[in-house]
Short mmCIF file of C-alpha atoms and ligand atoms in Angstrom, two decimals:
data_model
loop_
_atom_site.label_atom_id
_atom_site.label_comp_id
_atom_site.label_asym_id
_atom_site.label_seq_id
_atom_site.Cartn_x
_atom_site.Cartn_y
_atom_site.Cartn_z
CA MET R 240 -32.26 4.65 -12.02
CA GLU R 241 -32.57 0.99 -10.98
CA LEU R 242 -29.13 -0.62 -11.39
CA LYS R 243 -29.95 -4.14 -10.25
CA LEU R 244 -30.48 -6.53 -13.13
CA SER R 245 -33.85 -8.27 -13.29
CA ARG R 246 -33.91 -12.04 -12.89
CA GLU R 247 -34.34 -12.48 -16.66
CA GLN R 248 -31.50 -10.08 -17.48
CA ALA R 249 -29.17 -11.81 -15.01
CA LEU R 250 -30.09 -15.20 -16.49
CA VAL R 251 -29.32 -14.02 -20.02
CA GLN R 252 -26.02 -12.57 -18.82
CA LYS R 253 -24.99 -15.82 -17.15
CA MET R 254 -26.14 -18.02 -20.01
CA VAL R 255 -24.26 -15.99 -22.65
CA ARG R 256 -21.20 -15.66 -20.37
CA ASP R 257 -21.02 -19.46 -20.05
CA PHE R 258 -21.60 -19.92 -23.78
CA THR R 259 -18.81 -17.44 -24.51
CA GLU R 260 -16.34 -19.22 -22.25
CA ASN R 261 -17.20 -22.70 -23.52
CA GLU R 262 -17.99 -22.17 -27.20
CA VAL R 263 -16.78 -18.77 -28.35
CA LYS R 264 -13.41 -18.36 -26.64
CA PRO R 265 -11.93 -21.66 -27.95
CA ILE R 266 -12.45 -20.69 -31.61
CA ALA R 267 -12.05 -16.90 -31.46
CA ALA R 268 -8.41 -16.84 -32.60
CA ASP R 269 -9.04 -19.21 -35.54
CA THR R 270 -12.19 -17.31 -36.52
CA ASP R 271 -9.97 -14.24 -36.88
CA LEU R 272 -7.00 -15.97 -38.46
CA ASN R 273 -9.05 -17.86 -41.05
CA THR R 274 -11.58 -15.07 -41.68
CA GLU R 275 -14.26 -17.61 -40.90
CA TYR R 276 -17.92 -16.89 -40.22
CA PRO R 277 -18.64 -18.74 -36.93
CA ALA R 278 -21.59 -20.59 -38.47
CA GLU R 279 -21.90 -23.32 -35.84
CA ASN R 280 -21.96 -20.87 -32.97
CA ILE R 281 -24.51 -18.66 -34.71
CA GLU R 282 -26.68 -21.74 -35.24
CA LYS R 283 -26.39 -22.51 -31.51
CA LEU R 284 -27.24 -18.90 -30.67
CA PHE R 285 -30.43 -19.33 -32.69
CA ARG R 286 -31.23 -22.49 -30.74
CA TYR R 287 -30.56 -20.75 -27.40
CA GLY R 288 -32.82 -17.89 -28.44
CA VAL R 289 -30.09 -15.21 -28.51
CA MET R 290 -30.39 -14.57 -32.25
CA GLY R 291 -33.75 -12.79 -32.36
CA MET R 292 -33.97 -12.51 -28.57
CA VAL R 293 -35.68 -9.09 -28.74
CA VAL R 294 -38.51 -10.46 -30.90
CA PRO R 295 -41.77 -10.75 -28.91
CA LYS R 296 -42.81 -14.27 -28.01
CA GLU R 297 -45.90 -14.14 -30.25
CA TYR R 298 -43.56 -13.89 -33.27
CA GLY R 299 -41.17 -16.66 -32.25
CA GLY R 300 -38.64 -14.72 -30.15
CA ALA R 301 -37.68 -14.71 -26.49
CA GLY R 302 -39.27 -11.33 -25.78
CA ALA R 303 -36.06 -10.12 -24.11
CA ASP R 304 -35.66 -6.43 -23.31
CA ASP R 305 -33.08 -4.02 -24.67
CA LEU R 306 -30.79 -4.25 -21.65
CA ALA R 307 -30.70 -8.05 -21.86
CA ALA R 308 -29.83 -7.74 -25.57
CA ALA R 309 -26.95 -5.38 -24.73
CA LEU R 310 -25.69 -7.72 -22.01
CA ALA R 311 -25.62 -10.61 -24.48
CA VAL R 312 -23.56 -8.63 -27.01
CA GLU R 313 -21.20 -7.45 -24.26
CA GLU R 314 -20.55 -11.01 -23.06
CA LEU R 315 -19.93 -12.41 -26.56
CA SER R 316 -17.63 -9.50 -27.43
CA LYS R 317 -15.38 -10.12 -24.42
CA GLN R 318 -13.94 -13.01 -26.42
CA CYS R 319 -15.09 -12.50 -30.02
CA ALA R 320 -16.26 -9.11 -31.23
CA SER R 321 -17.23 -10.66 -34.58
CA THR R 322 -19.81 -12.89 -32.93
CA GLY R 323 -21.07 -9.92 -30.92
CA ASP R 324 -21.40 -7.92 -34.13
CA ILE R 325 -23.33 -10.60 -36.03
CA VAL R 326 -25.81 -10.88 -33.14
CA ALA R 327 -26.10 -7.11 -32.60
CA THR R 328 -26.78 -6.49 -36.29
CA HIS R 329 -29.33 -9.29 -36.55
CA ASN R 330 -31.20 -8.21 -33.42
CA GLY R 331 -30.88 -4.44 -33.51
CA LEU R 332 -30.72 -3.52 -37.17
CA CYS R 333 -32.93 -6.16 -38.78
CA CYS R 334 -35.37 -7.52 -36.18
CA GLY R 335 -35.56 -4.06 -34.53
CA PRO R 336 -37.15 -2.07 -37.38
CA ILE R 337 -39.50 -4.93 -38.30
CA ILE R 338 -40.70 -5.09 -34.67
CA ASN R 339 -41.12 -1.30 -34.52
CA PHE R 340 -42.51 -0.52 -37.97
CA GLY R 341 -43.71 -3.80 -39.51
CA THR R 342 -47.30 -4.73 -40.26
CA GLU R 343 -48.82 -7.74 -38.52
CA GLU R 344 -48.26 -9.81 -41.69
CA GLN R 345 -44.64 -8.69 -41.97
CA LYS R 346 -44.01 -9.54 -38.33
CA GLN R 347 -45.59 -12.97 -38.63
CA LYS R 348 -43.59 -13.78 -41.74
CA TYR R 349 -40.20 -12.16 -41.19
CA LEU R 350 -39.77 -12.21 -37.43
CA ARG R 351 -40.54 -15.92 -37.49
CA MET R 352 -37.94 -16.38 -40.24
CA LEU R 353 -35.42 -14.41 -38.12
CA THR R 354 -36.07 -16.56 -35.05
CA GLU R 355 -37.61 -20.01 -35.60
CA GLY R 356 -36.44 -20.07 -39.24
CA HIS R 357 -32.79 -19.43 -38.28
CA LYS R 358 -32.47 -16.88 -41.12
CA VAL R 359 -29.86 -14.17 -40.55
CA GLY R 360 -30.78 -10.49 -40.95
CA ALA R 361 -28.93 -7.39 -42.20
CA PHE R 362 -29.41 -3.64 -42.70
CA CYS R 363 -28.60 -1.79 -45.94
CA LEU R 364 -28.17 1.96 -45.64
CA THR R 365 -24.57 2.92 -46.54
CA GLU R 366 -23.59 3.57 -50.15
CA PRO R 367 -20.25 4.51 -51.73
CA ASN R 368 -21.15 8.22 -51.64
CA ALA R 369 -23.49 8.16 -48.65
CA GLY R 370 -21.71 7.14 -45.46
CA SER R 371 -21.97 9.67 -42.65
CA ASP R 372 -24.25 11.74 -44.88
CA ALA R 373 -26.68 8.86 -44.89
CA SER R 374 -29.58 10.57 -46.65
CA LYS R 375 -27.64 11.02 -49.91
CA GLY R 376 -28.06 7.47 -51.16
CA THR R 377 -28.93 7.00 -54.81
CA THR R 378 -30.52 3.56 -54.70
CA THR R 379 -34.00 3.96 -56.15
CA ALA R 380 -37.30 2.14 -55.66
CA VAL R 381 -39.95 2.67 -58.32
CA LEU R 382 -43.48 1.40 -57.85
CA ASP R 383 -44.63 -0.72 -60.79
CA GLY R 384 -48.05 -2.28 -60.25
CA ASP R 385 -47.90 -4.71 -57.35
CA HIS R 386 -44.16 -4.40 -56.75
CA TYR R 387 -41.28 -1.97 -56.39
CA VAL R 388 -38.23 -2.17 -58.65
CA LEU R 389 -34.98 -1.45 -56.78
CA ASN R 390 -31.75 -0.36 -58.47
CA GLY R 391 -28.47 0.57 -56.82
CA ALA R 392 -25.79 -0.79 -54.52
CA LYS R 393 -25.12 -0.77 -50.78
CA ILE R 394 -21.69 -1.25 -49.21
CA PHE R 395 -20.12 -2.38 -45.92
CA ILE R 396 -23.16 -4.50 -45.10
CA THR R 397 -22.64 -6.54 -41.95
CA ASN R 398 -23.86 -10.16 -42.37
CA GLY R 399 -23.95 -9.29 -46.09
CA TYR R 400 -23.03 -12.64 -47.61
CA VAL R 401 -24.76 -14.85 -45.05
CA ALA R 402 -28.04 -12.98 -44.51
CA ASP R 403 -31.40 -13.91 -45.99
CA VAL R 404 -33.47 -10.92 -44.88
CA PHE R 405 -32.41 -7.30 -45.46
CA VAL R 406 -33.92 -4.03 -44.33
CA VAL R 407 -33.09 -1.77 -47.27
CA PHE R 408 -33.38 2.01 -47.71
CA ALA R 409 -34.06 3.45 -51.16
CA MET R 410 -35.30 6.67 -52.74
CA THR R 411 -38.95 6.50 -53.74
CA ASP R 412 -38.97 10.24 -54.54
CA PRO R 413 -35.49 11.73 -55.04
CA SER R 414 -36.94 15.25 -55.26
CA LYS R 415 -37.98 15.15 -51.61
CA GLY R 416 -34.59 14.58 -49.94
CA THR R 417 -34.85 12.80 -46.60
CA LYS R 418 -38.64 12.67 -47.03
CA GLY R 419 -38.23 10.74 -50.28
CA ILE R 420 -36.55 7.74 -48.64
CA SER R 421 -38.49 4.54 -47.93
CA ALA R 422 -37.64 1.28 -46.20
CA PHE R 423 -38.19 -2.23 -47.58
CA ILE R 424 -37.83 -5.80 -46.44
CA VAL R 425 -35.87 -7.64 -49.12
CA GLU R 426 -35.11 -11.34 -49.28
CA SER R 427 -31.87 -12.56 -50.83
CA SER R 428 -33.99 -14.85 -53.05
CA PHE R 429 -35.80 -11.95 -54.75
CA PRO R 430 -35.02 -11.60 -58.48
CA GLY R 431 -32.35 -8.95 -59.10
CA PHE R 432 -30.72 -9.31 -55.67
CA SER R 433 -27.04 -10.16 -55.61
CA VAL R 434 -24.04 -10.06 -53.33
CA GLY R 435 -21.06 -8.09 -54.64
CA LYS R 436 -17.59 -7.59 -53.21
CA HIS R 437 -16.67 -9.32 -49.95
CA GLU R 438 -14.66 -6.84 -47.88
CA VAL R 439 -11.20 -7.77 -46.59
CA LYS R 440 -10.94 -5.88 -43.30
CA MET R 441 -8.39 -4.88 -40.65
CA GLY R 442 -10.34 -6.73 -37.97
CA LEU R 443 -13.70 -8.28 -37.19
CA HIS R 444 -12.72 -11.08 -39.54
CA GLY R 445 -15.51 -13.42 -38.48
CA SER R 446 -18.18 -10.88 -39.31
CA PRO R 447 -19.08 -11.13 -43.00
CA THR R 448 -19.12 -7.70 -44.69
CA ALA R 449 -20.22 -7.32 -48.30
CA GLU R 450 -21.61 -5.14 -51.03
CA ILE R 451 -25.25 -5.77 -51.90
CA VAL R 452 -26.41 -5.03 -55.44
CA PHE R 453 -29.97 -4.46 -56.68
CA THR R 454 -30.46 -4.84 -60.44
CA ASP R 455 -34.13 -4.36 -61.30
CA CYS R 456 -34.76 -6.17 -58.02
CA ILE R 457 -38.43 -7.05 -57.63
CA VAL R 458 -39.79 -6.34 -54.15
CA PRO R 459 -43.50 -6.97 -53.50
CA LYS R 460 -45.48 -3.84 -52.60
CA GLU R 461 -46.42 -5.38 -49.26
CA ASN R 462 -42.72 -5.39 -48.31
CA LEU R 463 -42.66 -1.62 -47.90
CA LEU R 464 -41.68 -1.17 -44.24
CA GLY R 465 -43.61 1.62 -42.57
CA VAL R 466 -44.92 4.51 -44.61
CA GLU R 467 -43.50 5.61 -47.96
CA GLY R 468 -41.22 8.62 -47.39
CA LYS R 469 -40.57 7.78 -43.74
CA GLY R 470 -37.57 5.56 -44.39
CA PHE R 471 -34.97 8.02 -43.10
CA ASN R 472 -36.72 8.31 -39.75
CA ILE R 473 -36.85 4.50 -39.60
CA ALA R 474 -33.12 4.34 -40.37
CA MET R 475 -32.24 6.92 -37.71
CA ASN R 476 -34.50 5.34 -35.08
CA THR R 477 -33.00 1.93 -35.86
CA LEU R 478 -29.46 3.28 -35.61
CA ASP R 479 -30.25 4.80 -32.21
CA GLY R 480 -30.99 1.25 -31.05
CA GLY R 481 -28.06 -0.22 -32.95
CA ARG R 482 -25.68 2.21 -31.25
CA ILE R 483 -26.51 0.71 -27.86
CA GLY R 484 -25.46 -2.65 -29.31
CA ILE R 485 -22.15 -1.27 -30.61
CA ALA R 486 -21.51 0.40 -27.25
CA ALA R 487 -22.04 -3.01 -25.62
CA GLN R 488 -19.74 -4.65 -28.15
CA ALA R 489 -17.04 -2.04 -27.46
CA LEU R 490 -17.46 -2.42 -23.71
CA GLY R 491 -17.04 -6.18 -24.03
CA ILE R 492 -13.87 -5.74 -26.10
CA ALA R 493 -12.41 -3.39 -23.47
CA GLU R 494 -13.28 -5.80 -20.65
CA GLY R 495 -11.82 -8.76 -22.53
CA ALA R 496 -8.54 -6.94 -23.20
CA MET R 497 -8.25 -5.70 -19.63
CA ALA R 498 -8.78 -9.21 -18.25
CA GLU R 499 -6.01 -10.53 -20.52
CA ALA R 500 -3.64 -7.74 -19.48
CA MET R 501 -4.35 -8.29 -15.78
CA ASP R 502 -3.53 -12.00 -16.09
CA PHE R 503 -0.37 -11.26 -18.03
CA THR R 504 0.99 -8.51 -15.77
CA LYS R 505 0.47 -10.59 -12.62
CA SER R 506 2.77 -13.31 -13.93
CA ARG R 507 5.23 -11.33 -16.05
CA ILE R 508 8.36 -10.75 -13.94
CA GLN R 509 10.66 -7.88 -14.90
CA PHE R 510 13.15 -6.08 -12.66
CA GLY R 511 12.51 -8.73 -10.01
CA ARG R 512 8.74 -8.41 -9.59
CA PRO R 513 5.48 -8.88 -11.46
CA ILE R 514 4.90 -5.84 -13.65
CA SER R 515 1.44 -5.51 -12.02
CA LYS R 516 3.35 -4.26 -8.97
CA PHE R 517 4.56 -1.16 -10.81
CA GLN R 518 2.47 1.92 -10.25
CA ASN R 519 2.46 2.70 -13.97
CA THR R 520 0.58 -0.57 -14.57
CA GLN R 521 -1.72 -0.08 -11.59
CA PHE R 522 -2.76 3.44 -12.59
CA LYS R 523 -3.49 2.26 -16.13
CA PHE R 524 -5.80 -0.46 -14.76
CA ALA R 525 -7.49 2.04 -12.46
CA ASP R 526 -8.25 4.32 -15.41
CA MET R 527 -9.50 1.39 -17.51
CA TYR R 528 -11.76 0.26 -14.70
CA VAL R 529 -13.34 3.69 -14.29
CA GLY R 530 -13.85 3.99 -18.04
CA ILE R 531 -15.48 0.57 -18.20
CA GLU R 532 -17.80 1.25 -15.26
CA ALA R 533 -18.78 4.63 -16.74
CA GLY R 534 -19.47 2.94 -20.07
CA ARG R 535 -21.63 0.33 -18.38
CA LEU R 536 -23.74 3.05 -16.76
CA LEU R 537 -24.14 4.90 -20.07
CA ILE R 538 -25.30 1.68 -21.75
CA TYR R 539 -27.74 0.91 -18.94
CA LYS R 540 -29.11 4.45 -19.10
CA ALA R 541 -29.55 4.29 -22.88
CA ALA R 542 -31.22 0.86 -22.75
CA LEU R 543 -33.51 1.81 -19.86
CA THR R 544 -34.48 5.07 -21.61
CA LYS R 545 -35.31 3.09 -24.75
CA MET R 546 -37.33 0.59 -22.70
CA SER R 547 -39.28 3.45 -21.10
CA GLY R 548 -40.53 4.46 -24.54
CA ALA R 549 -38.86 7.90 -24.39
CA ARG R 550 -36.56 9.23 -27.13
CA PHE R 551 -33.07 7.86 -26.47
CA THR R 552 -31.03 9.35 -29.33
CA LEU R 553 -28.77 11.35 -26.99
CA GLU R 554 -28.25 8.51 -24.51
CA ALA R 555 -27.38 6.01 -27.27
CA ALA R 556 -24.90 8.41 -28.88
CA CYS R 557 -23.22 9.09 -25.51
CA ALA R 558 -22.90 5.37 -24.80
CA LYS R 559 -21.53 4.60 -28.27
CA LEU R 560 -19.04 7.47 -28.26
CA HIS R 561 -17.70 6.72 -24.81
CA CYS R 562 -17.48 2.95 -25.18
CA SER R 563 -15.92 2.89 -28.64
CA GLU R 564 -13.24 5.45 -27.68
CA LEU R 565 -12.68 3.46 -24.48
CA ALA R 566 -12.29 0.20 -26.40
CA MET R 567 -9.67 1.69 -28.70
CA LYS R 568 -7.67 3.24 -25.85
CA THR R 569 -7.97 0.23 -23.56
CA THR R 570 -6.91 -2.30 -26.19
CA THR R 571 -4.00 -0.09 -27.30
CA ASP R 572 -2.84 0.22 -23.68
CA CYS R 573 -3.20 -3.52 -23.17
CA VAL R 574 -1.06 -4.33 -26.22
CA GLN R 575 1.54 -1.94 -24.77
CA MET R 576 1.42 -3.69 -21.39
CA LEU R 577 2.07 -7.06 -23.00
CA GLY R 578 4.96 -5.53 -24.94
CA GLY R 579 6.34 -7.74 -27.71
CA TYR R 580 3.98 -10.55 -26.69
CA GLY R 581 1.04 -8.23 -27.17
CA TYR R 582 2.04 -7.66 -30.77
CA THR R 583 1.96 -11.38 -31.57
CA LYS R 584 -0.94 -13.68 -32.27
CA ASP R 585 -0.03 -15.77 -29.22
CA TYR R 586 -2.21 -13.36 -27.22
CA PRO R 587 -5.64 -12.02 -28.20
CA VAL R 588 -5.04 -8.35 -27.41
CA GLU R 589 -3.76 -7.46 -30.90
CA ARG R 590 -6.97 -8.93 -32.36
CA MET R 591 -9.02 -7.01 -29.81
CA MET R 592 -7.20 -3.80 -30.78
CA ARG R 593 -7.97 -4.37 -34.47
CA ASP R 594 -11.58 -5.23 -33.65
CA ALA R 595 -11.98 -2.15 -31.43
CA LYS R 596 -11.16 0.22 -34.29
CA ILE R 597 -14.38 -0.41 -36.20
CA THR R 598 -16.51 0.53 -33.20
CA GLN R 599 -15.32 4.13 -33.68
CA ILE R 600 -16.49 3.99 -37.29
CA TYR R 601 -19.61 1.95 -37.99
CA GLU R 602 -23.20 2.75 -37.04
CA GLY R 603 -22.09 6.38 -36.98
CA THR R 604 -18.48 7.49 -36.49
CA SER R 605 -17.31 9.07 -33.25
CA GLU R 606 -17.53 12.39 -35.08
CA ILE R 607 -21.19 11.75 -36.00
CA GLN R 608 -21.93 10.83 -32.36
CA ARG R 609 -20.50 14.24 -31.38
CA VAL R 610 -22.75 15.87 -34.02
CA VAL R 611 -25.77 14.08 -32.52
CA ILE R 612 -24.78 14.85 -28.91
CA SER R 613 -23.98 18.52 -29.48
CA GLY R 614 -27.12 18.94 -31.59
CA ASN R 615 -29.22 17.54 -28.75
CA ILE R 616 -27.63 19.43 -25.85
CA LEU R 617 -27.42 22.77 -27.68
CA ARG R 618 -30.99 22.60 -28.95
N1 CAA V 806 -34.77 9.21 -34.83
C1 CAA V 806 -35.81 9.46 -35.65
N2 CAA V 806 -35.77 10.42 -36.60
C2 CAA V 806 -34.65 11.14 -36.73
C3 CAA V 806 -33.53 10.92 -35.91
C4 CAA V 806 -33.61 9.91 -34.93
N3 CAA V 806 -32.58 9.63 -34.15
N4 CAA V 806 -32.53 11.76 -36.27
C5 CAA V 806 -33.01 12.51 -37.28
N5 CAA V 806 -34.28 12.11 -37.54
C6 CAA V 806 -35.19 12.71 -38.52
C7 CAA V 806 -35.34 14.20 -38.29
O1 CAA V 806 -36.36 14.46 -37.32
C8 CAA V 806 -35.74 14.67 -39.66
O2 CAA V 806 -37.10 14.33 -39.89
P1 CAA V 806 -38.19 15.44 -40.25
O3 CAA V 806 -37.68 16.10 -41.48
O4 CAA V 806 -39.43 14.67 -40.43
O5 CAA V 806 -38.19 16.36 -39.08
C9 CAA V 806 -34.92 13.79 -40.59
O6 CAA V 806 -34.60 12.62 -39.83
C10 CAA V 806 -33.64 14.46 -41.07
O7 CAA V 806 -32.90 14.82 -39.92
P2 CAA V 806 -31.54 15.63 -40.05
O8 CAA V 806 -31.78 16.86 -40.87
O9 CAA V 806 -30.98 15.78 -38.68
O10 CAA V 806 -30.65 14.61 -40.91
P3 CAA V 806 -29.21 14.77 -41.51
O11 CAA V 806 -29.25 14.43 -42.95
O12 CAA V 806 -28.58 16.07 -41.11
O13 CAA V 806 -28.42 13.54 -40.80
C11 CAA V 806 -27.06 12.50 -39.13
C12 CAA V 806 -28.21 13.48 -39.45
C13 CAA V 806 -27.07 12.35 -37.62
C14 CAA V 806 -25.72 13.05 -39.57
C15 CAA V 806 -27.34 11.13 -39.82
O14 CAA V 806 -27.18 11.24 -41.22
C16 CAA V 806 -26.47 10.03 -39.31
O15 CAA V 806 -26.75 9.43 -38.28
N6 CAA V 806 -25.39 9.68 -40.06
C17 CAA V 806 -24.59 8.52 -39.74
C18 CAA V 806 -25.10 7.34 -40.52
C19 CAA V 806 -24.72 6.03 -39.90
O16 CAA V 806 -24.71 5.85 -38.70
N7 CAA V 806 -24.44 5.07 -40.77
C20 CAA V 806 -24.16 3.74 -40.32
C21 CAA V 806 -24.77 2.76 -41.27
S1 CAA V 806 -25.12 1.15 -40.62
C22 CAA V 806 -23.66 0.40 -40.30
O17 CAA V 806 -22.62 0.97 -40.25
C23 CAA V 806 -23.67 -1.06 -39.98
C24 CAA V 806 -23.89 -1.99 -41.07
O18 CAA V 806 -24.21 -3.12 -40.85
C25 CAA V 806 -23.73 -1.60 -42.45
#
């Protein structure tokens, strides 16, 4: 496995690292405190080609590869996991399936909207009674002449109340189970589309999460994504890609927290010396470092496997499981290292700890990743 970044990947990494230091870090605490969508930064990320970076150049994107996309999310998430999440969802869960399964017309129209048009994308799979058991959704899509009529509601939709373009999964034939699910591209301007409850969350306050409601929502027939009845496969394939993005987000959170804790422990004097001089602190950093480096390798492997065109379900699940568990443990340990200071909003580690939690839950819980991993290795 080639571990050296290509010139393009290294350029993306540096560009997003600089952007994060200069534009993301200064507002990260307020974004969290005020539950504020970082609109100006997302607009800049469109202009810099990061939003929609995976879209091929012929459809308005930067034509970046999957590893570059993961590097971008990692860098942003070192300072603001919300910004990393908005970008990962837009690129992986909305642009991704349109790139992979869209018709030429759909690509020309929607990928351009999601890049040059600066329209934000989202992905609607989860329902109140269909979370981990994703195929049990009850949203329906009934063909009526030249359009489908969608009815139902989706919850926990990232980018929900700011997005314009949604990849939506609905039952076209409930009698067929997973083979009765189809995917659609839905615009927020379509009749019968509405945004429901805005979620108030433990963390990731800058990332807008909402319920999306379809009430006799009219979706043109040509907005069917892929083949009717193949929607579940599209959802699963898309989530495989999305899980690399969440692994990168989690890795970035862990790295950000560790950097904060290293700074703090070098200058915090207790018992006559910096607490970084105590072996307890040093061993904790050693373990964090190994976990982070292992996570990086798992992400690289998953991204490179995806780029090779081979199935990467197992690799993506391994990366997501390891990195999200790592992020939770690392941020918890970092709060502990900062002691009382770590529990206050004067330092970012408590925010990072709250943000880390969701990485163990969304785009497939840690338990679902273990289902996927064990299913693959025991096959
Ligand atoms: N790629 C392509 N196809 C796949 C696949 C994959 N990774 N995994 C399964 N499939 C296909 C199977 O081949 C099968 O197709 P055929 O019948 O044609 O062979 C079909 O899907 C059904 O497969 P299973 O029987 O394995 O499906 P299942 O119902 O047992 O579910 C699961 C498997 C892994 C548990 C799946 O339901 C799952 O991943 N659940 C978690 C859902 C999830 O991650 N939700 C997150 C939502 S998005 C989010 O959180 C972010 C946001 O912005 C809202």
